[in-house]
Every structure is written in C-alpha cells, then in structure tokens.
Amino acid sequence: MTRDVVARSAARAAAPGPRVAWLVGPALVAGVAYLDPGNVASNMTAGAGYGYLLVWVVVLANVMAWLIQYLSAKLGIVTGQSLPETLGRRIRNRWARRAYWLQAELVAMATDIAEVIGGAVALNLLFALPLVWGGVITGLVSVGVLMLQSKRGPRTFESVVIALVVVIAVGFTVGVFVAPPDPGGVLGGLVPRFQGTDSVLLAASILGATIMPHAIYAHSALARDRFAPHLPHEDLEAGRGIGTARLLRATRWDVTIAMAIAGTVNLCILLLAAANLQGVAGTETLEGAYAALRDGIGPVVATLFAVGLLASGLASTSVGAYAGAEIMHGLLHVRVPMLARRLVTLVPALAILALGVDPTLALVLSQVVLSFGIPFALIPLVRLTAQRAVLGPFRNRVITTVAGIAASVFLIALNGVLLGLLITGG
C-alpha cells in the first residue's frame, strides 16, 4: 500500500463533517451484543423483582464495557489481527489452544441460546408463532444477514445491523417516556448494594449480558476488517503512527456513541420494569412482562417492546455467529461454512425451546454462563494491549492497564461470590 493511500486514510480519520461517518460502525455492530435478548431478560427481571436496586450495576457495567470494547478495537486496528487470531498464534501448545477454544465456543453457544430464544419469544408475542419455529426463523434470518457481510462487505453488514439498533432503541425506550420512573428511586439505585443471593445472581447476569466475551472477540475482528486494510503493516513504529493514532481517536468516539446507546437502552429497560412491573404478578417472564405492559401502559408500548425484542434477537444472533466463526478460525485455524455452523449452533437453543424450558429463565442463566467466560477474554486482552511487543507505541498507558486489571478483578470476585452463594444456598 502506498504512502498516498495511507495519507488519504489518515485524512479521512481527521476530517470533519460527513467523512467522519466512514469511521463509525464497528463499535455499533459489536454494541448489539449489549442489546441482546439476554440483556432484556436480565434487566426486566431485575427491575420487576428489585425495583431500582441494581441500577448501579447497569451503569458500572456500561463504564467497564467502554474500556473493554475500546481495547478490543485497538488491538484489531494496530495489529491487523483479531483477539482469537492473536491468541491462536501465541498459544503454542495445541491442547491448551483447543481448551481455550472450547471455553470460548461454549460462551458463543450460550450467547446464541439467548439470542435465538429472544427472537422466538418475540415472534410468539407478535404472531403467536410456536417457539420452535420462531427459533428456526431467527436462525435462518441471521444467515441471510451474515451473507451480506461475506458478499457485500462490512459496510453493508454494518448498515443492516445499525438499522436494527435503531428499531431496538425505539422499541425499548418509548415506555419510559410514557410511564416515567421515580427520580428519587433512580438516584437511590446508584448506591451499590445487594439483597440476597438472587440479587447477586441477577447482578452477574446483567454483567454477563453487558460485558459479553463474544463482543470482545468480535469487535477486534470488526475493527480489523474495516480499518486494518487502510494501514501499512511493515513498520509498527514509524510507518503507521499518524494514521493509526487518528483512527484510534475516531474509534474512541465510535465506542462512546455505541456504549451511550447501549447503556441508555439497558437502563431504560430496567427503569421501565421498576416503575411499572414491580410487584405485578407474572412479570418474571418476558411473556408476562409483555402482558403487564399491554394492560398497564397500553398495546402500543407493548407491541413496540416486542418489535424491539425481535430486532434484538435478529441483530445479536448475526453478530454472535460472526464472533463464533472468528473464534474457530483464529484459534483452530479452521473455517466452517457459515450455514453448517449456524445449523449446529442452533441445536441447543431449539432443544431448550422444544423441551418447554422457561425461556426467560434460560436467558438469565445463559448470561450467568457468559459472565464466567469474561475473564478468559478480558485478562488476555488487557495483557496484550499493555505490551510494547504487541502494540508498539500504542500500548496501554499505565492508568488504562490499571483500570483493565481493576475491572477484571471485580468481575472475577463477583463471580466467585456468586458461586459461593449458589453452593452454600446462601
């Protein structure tokens, strides 16, 4: 790639006005992971069961998510490799690499369960479609969206997903304006505290739904696909400084926009439930919450909620499948046809739906599984982005590394407390 091309790329990154739009997209696509049906179930359950108690968890999770997603994007931009690719090259022991892939693959499957179930529930609410068929349709539509990525490139894929994000945002926030929450309750919810084992379980579920391992893997790949081709890779120290630095500044804006949208929507879901569903019988399920919203606020809000849930399932399952394919390729150096992979990963979700397991419970528990997968993605990410040998002059500053370590310690500690409470029945 010539220096003229690099200069034009850097100019696009720095230029104001419409050209800045060229830089926006990867974080918004990765941010769909923060708006998936698992988030909806966890936040609705938390608000309906505990009111404003866990508002602080949503806010804290979103702050940590900003840092984590930026580090993921930075790794992809600077190295030209995704996190799975980087780990696949650095983990020399074949069995260790396979073990790491297995846990990452299980996390991706847990993600898929949440997303397919959420889409199935939405189709059932909107069209009375049986859950199993709703799951099949959700999976097949995700294949179509992914085909756009492979045939039309990342920009078309991003455009479709961003359009779904708009639908999600409208569907989940309208109710808060129609039936607003209590400001005093919201402020009180910013004080960190728990109320027993179930509230800790929900906190872990919210964190697992917000800081999702597959989003970390996916964002590094999305940033790589979009930006790495516009930068030379021969000279990390000298040949890429100006363009890379400007791209990273623009990426911080991309991540900020994405996390602001995701955080606002997640908070609105919890506040909607806290203000309108607390103490209402049957609201521990998505179906019950939909019925309560319809009866309490009106059919328009309830329908928008269901439409938002459907868009959430369709968008997030597409991004989840993209992440799963990247995990397998990066760690095992194997590419499986997307249709074959999609069919295999659909099986657990369809089995849960066919067996009649409560969809909302399955969603919440899947997010707990995700929370246990966070350290396996987060610790390597923080470590790699702190090393000069990996990122050269773009390695983390000390304060960034300290913040990443603090987030890792907090998440691991919360999971440890959760595990102890579940074992002791506390």
Coordinates of C-alpha atoms in Angstrom, one line a residue:
M1 CA 0.0 0.0 0.0
T2 CA 1.4 3.4 -1.0
R3 CA 2.0 6.3 1.3
D4 CA -0.6 8.3 -0.6
V5 CA -3.3 5.8 0.3
V6 CA -2.2 5.9 3.9
A7 CA -2.3 9.7 3.8
R8 CA -5.8 9.7 2.4
S9 CA -6.9 7.2 5.1
A10 CA -5.4 9.4 7.8
A11 CA -7.1 12.5 6.3
R12 CA -10.5 10.7 6.4
A13 CA -9.9 9.9 10.0
A14 CA -9.1 13.6 10.8
A15 CA -11.6 15.3 8.5
P16 CA -14.8 16.8 10.0
G17 CA -18.2 16.5 8.5
P18 CA -19.7 13.6 6.5
R19 CA -16.3 11.8 6.2
V20 CA -16.3 11.0 9.9
A21 CA -19.2 8.7 9.2
W22 CA -16.8 6.4 7.4
L23 CA -15.2 5.7 10.8
V24 CA -18.5 4.9 12.6
G25 CA -19.8 1.4 12.6
P26 CA -17.6 -1.4 14.1
A27 CA -18.5 -0.4 17.7
L28 CA -22.2 0.0 16.9
V29 CA -22.2 -3.5 15.4
A30 CA -20.3 -5.0 18.4
G31 CA -22.5 -3.0 20.7
V32 CA -25.5 -5.0 19.5
A33 CA -24.1 -7.7 21.9
Y34 CA -25.1 -5.2 24.7
L35 CA -28.7 -5.1 23.4
D36 CA -29.4 -8.8 23.0
P37 CA -32.4 -10.6 24.5
G38 CA -30.3 -11.7 27.4
N39 CA -29.9 -8.0 28.4
V40 CA -33.7 -7.6 28.1
A41 CA -34.5 -10.6 30.3
S42 CA -31.9 -9.7 32.9
N43 CA -32.8 -6.0 33.2
M44 CA -36.5 -6.7 33.1
T45 CA -36.2 -9.4 35.8
A46 CA -34.0 -7.1 37.9
G47 CA -36.4 -4.1 37.6
A48 CA -39.6 -6.2 38.2
G49 CA -38.1 -8.1 41.1
Y50 CA -35.9 -5.5 42.9
G51 CA -37.1 -2.1 41.6
Y52 CA -34.2 0.3 41.3
L53 CA -31.8 -1.7 43.4
L54 CA -29.5 -2.8 40.6
V55 CA -29.3 0.5 38.6
W56 CA -25.7 0.8 39.7
V57 CA -24.8 -2.5 38.2
V58 CA -26.1 -1.4 34.8
V59 CA -24.2 1.9 35.0
L60 CA -21.0 0.3 36.2
A61 CA -21.2 -2.5 33.5
N62 CA -21.5 0.1 30.8
V63 CA -18.5 2.1 32.0
M64 CA -16.4 -1.1 32.1
A65 CA -17.7 -2.0 28.7
W66 CA -16.5 1.2 27.1
L67 CA -12.9 0.5 28.2
I68 CA -13.1 -3.2 27.2
Q69 CA -14.5 -2.5 23.7
Y70 CA -12.0 0.2 23.0
L71 CA -9.1 -2.1 23.9
S72 CA -10.5 -4.8 21.7
A73 CA -10.9 -2.4 18.7
K74 CA -7.4 -1.0 19.3
L75 CA -5.9 -4.5 19.2
G76 CA -7.6 -5.2 15.8
I77 CA -6.6 -1.8 14.3
V78 CA -2.9 -1.8 15.4
T79 CA -2.1 -5.4 14.9
G80 CA -4.3 -6.2 12.0
Q81 CA -5.4 -9.3 13.9
S82 CA -8.4 -10.2 16.0
L83 CA -8.0 -11.3 19.6
P84 CA -8.6 -15.0 18.6
E85 CA -6.1 -14.7 15.9
T86 CA -3.5 -13.2 18.2
L87 CA -4.1 -15.8 20.9
G88 CA -4.0 -18.6 18.3
R89 CA -0.5 -17.5 17.3
R90 CA 0.7 -17.1 20.8
I91 CA -0.7 -20.2 22.5
R92 CA 1.9 -22.7 21.3
N93 CA 0.6 -25.8 23.0
R94 CA -2.0 -27.4 20.8
W95 CA -4.1 -28.8 23.6
A96 CA -4.0 -25.5 25.6
R97 CA -5.2 -23.7 22.4
R98 CA -8.0 -26.3 22.0
A99 CA -9.0 -25.9 25.6
Y100 CA -9.2 -22.2 25.3
W101 CA -11.2 -22.6 22.1
L102 CA -13.6 -24.9 23.9
Q103 CA -14.5 -22.4 26.6
A104 CA -14.8 -19.6 24.1
E105 CA -17.0 -21.8 21.9
L106 CA -19.3 -22.7 24.9
V107 CA -19.6 -19.0 25.6
A108 CA -20.6 -18.3 22.0
M109 CA -23.2 -21.1 22.2
A110 CA -24.6 -19.6 25.4
T111 CA -24.8 -16.3 23.6
D112 CA -26.6 -18.0 20.7
I113 CA -29.1 -19.6 23.0
A114 CA -30.1 -16.2 24.5
E115 CA -30.4 -14.5 21.1
V116 CA -32.4 -17.3 19.3
I117 CA -34.7 -17.7 22.3
G118 CA -35.3 -14.0 22.4
G119 CA -36.2 -13.8 18.7
A120 CA -38.5 -16.8 19.1
V121 CA -40.3 -15.3 22.1
A122 CA -40.8 -12.0 20.1
L123 CA -42.3 -13.8 17.1
N124 CA -44.6 -15.7 19.5
L125 CA -45.8 -12.4 21.1
L126 CA -46.3 -10.7 17.8
F127 CA -47.7 -13.5 15.6
A128 CA -48.5 -16.4 18.1
L129 CA -45.8 -18.4 16.3
P130 CA -44.7 -21.6 18.1
L131 CA -41.4 -21.0 19.9
V132 CA -39.5 -23.7 18.0
W133 CA -40.5 -22.3 14.6
G134 CA -39.7 -18.8 15.8
G135 CA -36.2 -20.1 16.8
V136 CA -35.7 -21.6 13.3
I137 CA -36.8 -18.4 11.6
T138 CA -34.5 -16.3 13.8
G139 CA -31.5 -18.5 12.9
L140 CA -32.2 -18.5 9.2
V141 CA -32.6 -14.7 9.1
S142 CA -29.3 -14.4 10.8
V143 CA -27.7 -16.5 8.0
G144 CA -29.1 -14.0 5.5
V145 CA -27.7 -11.0 7.3
L146 CA -24.3 -12.8 7.5
M147 CA -24.4 -13.5 3.8
L148 CA -24.5 -9.7 3.3
Q149 CA -21.2 -9.4 5.2
S150 CA -19.5 -12.0 3.1
K151 CA -20.9 -10.9 -0.3
R152 CA -21.3 -7.1 0.1
G153 CA -18.6 -6.3 2.6
P154 CA -18.6 -4.9 6.2
R155 CA -20.3 -1.6 5.4
T156 CA -23.5 -3.3 4.2
F157 CA -23.5 -5.6 7.1
E158 CA -22.9 -2.7 9.5
S159 CA -25.8 -0.7 7.9
V160 CA -28.3 -3.5 8.4
V161 CA -27.3 -4.1 12.0
I162 CA -27.3 -0.3 12.8
A163 CA -30.8 -0.1 11.3
L164 CA -31.9 -2.9 13.7
V165 CA -30.2 -1.0 16.5
V166 CA -32.5 2.0 15.8
V167 CA -35.5 -0.3 16.0
I168 CA -34.2 -1.7 19.3
A169 CA -33.6 1.7 20.8
V170 CA -37.1 2.9 19.9
G171 CA -38.8 -0.3 21.0
F172 CA -37.2 -0.3 24.4
T173 CA -37.2 3.4 25.4
V174 CA -40.7 4.6 24.4
G175 CA -42.3 3.1 27.5
V176 CA -40.0 5.1 29.8
F177 CA -41.4 8.4 28.4
V178 CA -45.0 7.2 28.5
A179 CA -44.7 5.9 32.1
P180 CA -41.5 7.6 33.6
P181 CA -39.6 6.2 36.6
D182 CA -39.3 7.9 40.0
P183 CA -36.2 10.2 40.0
G184 CA -35.5 9.5 43.7
G185 CA -35.6 5.8 43.1
V186 CA -33.2 6.1 40.2
L187 CA -30.7 8.1 42.4
G188 CA -31.1 5.6 45.2
G189 CA -30.3 2.8 42.8
L190 CA -26.9 4.3 42.2
V191 CA -25.8 3.2 45.6
P192 CA -24.0 -0.2 45.4
R193 CA -25.8 -2.9 47.4
F194 CA -27.4 -6.3 47.2
Q195 CA -30.4 -8.1 48.7
G196 CA -29.6 -11.8 49.0
T197 CA -28.4 -14.5 46.6
D198 CA -30.9 -13.8 43.9
S199 CA -29.9 -10.2 43.5
V200 CA -26.2 -11.2 43.2
L201 CA -27.3 -13.8 40.6
L202 CA -29.1 -11.0 38.7
A203 CA -26.1 -8.7 39.0
A204 CA -23.9 -11.4 37.5
S205 CA -26.5 -11.9 34.8
I206 CA -26.5 -8.2 34.0
L207 CA -22.7 -8.1 33.8
G208 CA -22.7 -11.2 31.7
A209 CA -25.2 -9.7 29.3
T210 CA -23.5 -6.3 29.2
I211 CA -19.8 -7.3 29.1
M212 CA -20.0 -10.2 26.7
P213 CA -16.9 -12.2 25.8
H214 CA -18.0 -12.8 22.2
A215 CA -18.3 -9.0 21.8
I216 CA -14.7 -8.7 22.8
Y217 CA -13.7 -11.3 20.2
A218 CA -16.0 -9.8 17.5
H219 CA -15.0 -6.1 18.0
S220 CA -11.3 -6.8 17.3
A221 CA -12.3 -8.6 14.1
L222 CA -14.7 -5.9 13.0
A223 CA -12.1 -3.2 13.5
R224 CA -9.5 -5.3 11.7
D225 CA -11.8 -5.8 8.7
R226 CA -12.7 -2.1 8.5
F227 CA -9.5 -0.3 9.3
A228 CA -6.5 -2.6 9.1
P229 CA -6.5 -2.7 5.2
H230 CA -6.0 1.1 5.2
L231 CA -2.8 0.9 7.2
P232 CA 0.6 -0.5 6.3
H233 CA 1.8 -3.3 8.5
E234 CA 5.5 -3.4 7.7
D235 CA 6.7 -0.9 10.2
L236 CA 4.8 -0.7 13.5
E237 CA 7.0 2.1 15.0
A238 CA 7.4 4.5 12.1
G239 CA 5.2 3.7 9.2
R240 CA 1.8 3.8 10.9
G241 CA 2.0 6.4 13.6
I242 CA -0.1 9.3 12.3
G243 CA -2.9 7.3 10.6
T244 CA -3.2 4.8 13.4
A245 CA -3.3 7.5 16.1
R246 CA -6.1 9.3 14.3
L247 CA -8.0 6.1 13.7
L248 CA -7.8 5.3 17.4
R249 CA -9.1 8.7 18.4
A250 CA -12.0 8.2 16.0
T251 CA -12.6 4.8 17.4
R252 CA -13.0 6.2 20.9
W253 CA -15.8 8.3 19.5
D254 CA -17.3 5.2 17.8
V255 CA -17.2 3.3 21.1
T256 CA -18.6 6.2 23.1
I257 CA -21.6 6.5 20.8
A258 CA -22.2 2.8 20.8
M259 CA -21.9 2.5 24.6
A260 CA -24.1 5.6 25.2
I261 CA -26.8 4.0 23.1
A262 CA -26.5 0.6 24.7
G263 CA -26.2 1.9 28.2
T264 CA -29.3 4.2 27.8
V265 CA -31.4 1.4 26.3
N266 CA -30.4 -1.1 29.1
L267 CA -31.1 1.4 31.8
C268 CA -34.5 2.2 30.2
I269 CA -35.4 -1.4 30.2
L270 CA -34.7 -1.8 33.9
L271 CA -36.4 1.5 34.8
L272 CA -39.5 0.6 32.7
A273 CA -39.8 -2.6 34.7
A274 CA -39.0 -0.9 38.1
A275 CA -41.6 1.8 37.5
N276 CA -44.4 -0.3 36.1
L277 CA -43.8 -4.0 36.8
Q278 CA -42.6 -4.3 40.4
G279 CA -45.0 -6.3 42.4
V280 CA -47.1 -7.3 39.4
A281 CA -47.7 -11.0 39.2
G282 CA -46.2 -12.9 36.3
T283 CA -43.7 -10.3 35.3
E284 CA -40.7 -12.6 35.9
T285 CA -41.1 -13.8 32.3
L286 CA -40.8 -11.9 29.0
E287 CA -44.3 -13.0 28.2
G288 CA -45.7 -11.8 31.5
A289 CA -43.8 -8.5 31.2
Y290 CA -45.3 -8.0 27.7
A291 CA -48.8 -8.7 29.0
A292 CA -48.3 -6.4 32.0
L293 CA -47.1 -3.6 29.7
R294 CA -50.0 -4.1 27.4
D295 CA -52.5 -4.0 30.3
G296 CA -50.8 -1.3 32.3
I297 CA -49.4 1.2 29.7
G298 CA -51.1 0.2 26.5
P299 CA -50.9 -2.1 23.5
V300 CA -48.7 0.4 21.5
V301 CA -45.9 0.3 24.1
A302 CA -46.2 -3.5 24.5
T303 CA -46.0 -4.0 20.7
L304 CA -43.0 -1.7 20.4
F305 CA -41.4 -3.7 23.2
A306 CA -42.0 -7.0 21.3
V307 CA -40.7 -5.5 18.0
G308 CA -37.6 -4.3 19.8
L309 CA -37.1 -7.8 21.2
L310 CA -37.4 -9.2 17.7
A311 CA -34.8 -6.8 16.3
S312 CA -32.6 -7.5 19.2
G313 CA -32.7 -11.3 18.5
L314 CA -32.1 -10.9 14.8
A315 CA -29.2 -8.4 15.1
S316 CA -27.4 -10.0 18.0
T317 CA -27.6 -13.6 16.7
S318 CA -26.0 -12.4 13.5
V319 CA -23.1 -10.8 15.4
G320 CA -22.9 -13.8 17.7
A321 CA -22.5 -16.1 14.7
Y322 CA -19.8 -13.8 13.2
A323 CA -17.9 -13.9 16.5
G324 CA -18.2 -17.7 16.7
A325 CA -16.8 -18.1 13.2
E326 CA -13.9 -15.8 14.1
I327 CA -13.2 -17.7 17.3
M328 CA -12.9 -21.0 15.5
H329 CA -10.8 -19.6 12.6
G330 CA -8.5 -17.7 15.0
L331 CA -7.8 -20.4 17.5
L332 CA -8.1 -23.6 15.4
H333 CA -7.2 -22.2 12.0
V334 CA -10.4 -23.8 10.7
R335 CA -13.1 -22.2 8.6
V336 CA -16.5 -24.0 8.7
P337 CA -19.2 -22.9 6.1
M338 CA -21.4 -20.4 7.8
L339 CA -24.6 -22.4 7.1
A340 CA -23.2 -25.6 8.6
R341 CA -22.0 -23.7 11.7
R342 CA -25.3 -21.9 12.0
L343 CA -27.3 -25.1 11.9
V344 CA -25.0 -26.7 14.6
T345 CA -25.2 -23.8 17.0
L346 CA -29.0 -23.6 16.6
V347 CA -29.4 -27.1 18.1
P348 CA -29.1 -26.2 21.8
A349 CA -31.5 -23.2 21.6
L350 CA -34.1 -25.2 19.7
A351 CA -33.7 -28.1 22.1
I352 CA -34.4 -25.8 25.0
L353 CA -37.5 -24.4 23.2
A354 CA -38.7 -27.9 22.3
L355 CA -38.3 -29.2 25.9
G356 CA -40.5 -26.4 27.2
V357 CA -37.9 -24.8 29.5
D358 CA -39.0 -21.4 30.6
P359 CA -37.4 -19.1 28.0
T360 CA -36.8 -16.2 30.4
L361 CA -35.0 -18.5 32.9
A362 CA -32.9 -19.9 30.1
L363 CA -32.0 -16.4 29.0
V364 CA -30.9 -15.3 32.5
L365 CA -28.9 -18.4 33.2
S366 CA -27.2 -18.1 29.8
Q367 CA -26.0 -14.7 30.8
V368 CA -24.5 -16.1 34.0
V369 CA -22.6 -18.6 31.9
L370 CA -21.3 -15.6 29.9
S371 CA -20.2 -13.8 33.0
F372 CA -17.9 -16.7 33.8
G373 CA -16.4 -16.5 30.4
I374 CA -15.5 -12.8 30.7
P375 CA -12.1 -13.3 32.5
F376 CA -10.8 -15.7 29.7
A377 CA -11.3 -12.9 27.1
L378 CA -10.6 -9.8 29.3
I379 CA -7.4 -10.9 31.0
P380 CA -5.6 -11.7 27.7
L381 CA -6.9 -8.5 26.1
V382 CA -5.6 -6.3 28.9
R383 CA -2.3 -8.1 28.9
L384 CA -1.8 -8.0 25.2
T385 CA -2.7 -4.3 24.8
A386 CA -0.2 -3.4 27.6
Q387 CA 2.7 -4.9 25.8
R388 CA 5.1 -2.9 23.5
A389 CA 5.9 -6.0 21.7
V390 CA 2.3 -6.3 20.5
L391 CA 1.1 -2.7 20.1
G392 CA 4.4 -0.8 20.0
P393 CA 3.9 2.9 20.8
F394 CA 0.1 2.4 21.0
R395 CA 0.3 0.1 24.0
N396 CA -1.9 1.0 27.0
R397 CA -0.9 3.7 29.4
V398 CA -0.4 2.7 32.9
I399 CA -3.7 4.1 34.1
T400 CA -5.5 2.2 31.3
T401 CA -3.9 -1.1 32.3
V402 CA -4.7 -0.5 36.0
A403 CA -8.4 0.2 35.1
G404 CA -8.4 -3.0 33.0
I405 CA -7.0 -5.0 35.9
A406 CA -9.5 -3.5 38.3
A407 CA -12.4 -4.4 36.0
S408 CA -11.0 -8.0 35.7
V409 CA -10.6 -8.3 39.5
F410 CA -14.1 -7.0 40.1
L411 CA -15.7 -9.4 37.6
I412 CA -13.8 -12.4 38.9
A413 CA -14.6 -11.5 42.5
L414 CA -18.3 -11.1 41.8
N415 CA -18.4 -14.5 40.0
G416 CA -16.6 -16.1 43.0
V417 CA -19.1 -14.7 45.4
L418 CA -22.0 -15.9 43.2
L419 CA -20.5 -19.4 43.0
G420 CA -20.1 -19.5 46.8
L421 CA -23.6 -18.4 47.4
L422 CA -25.0 -20.9 45.0
I423 CA -23.0 -23.7 46.6
T424 CA -24.0 -22.8 50.1
G425 CA -27.6 -21.9 49.2
G426 CA -26.9 -18.5 50.8

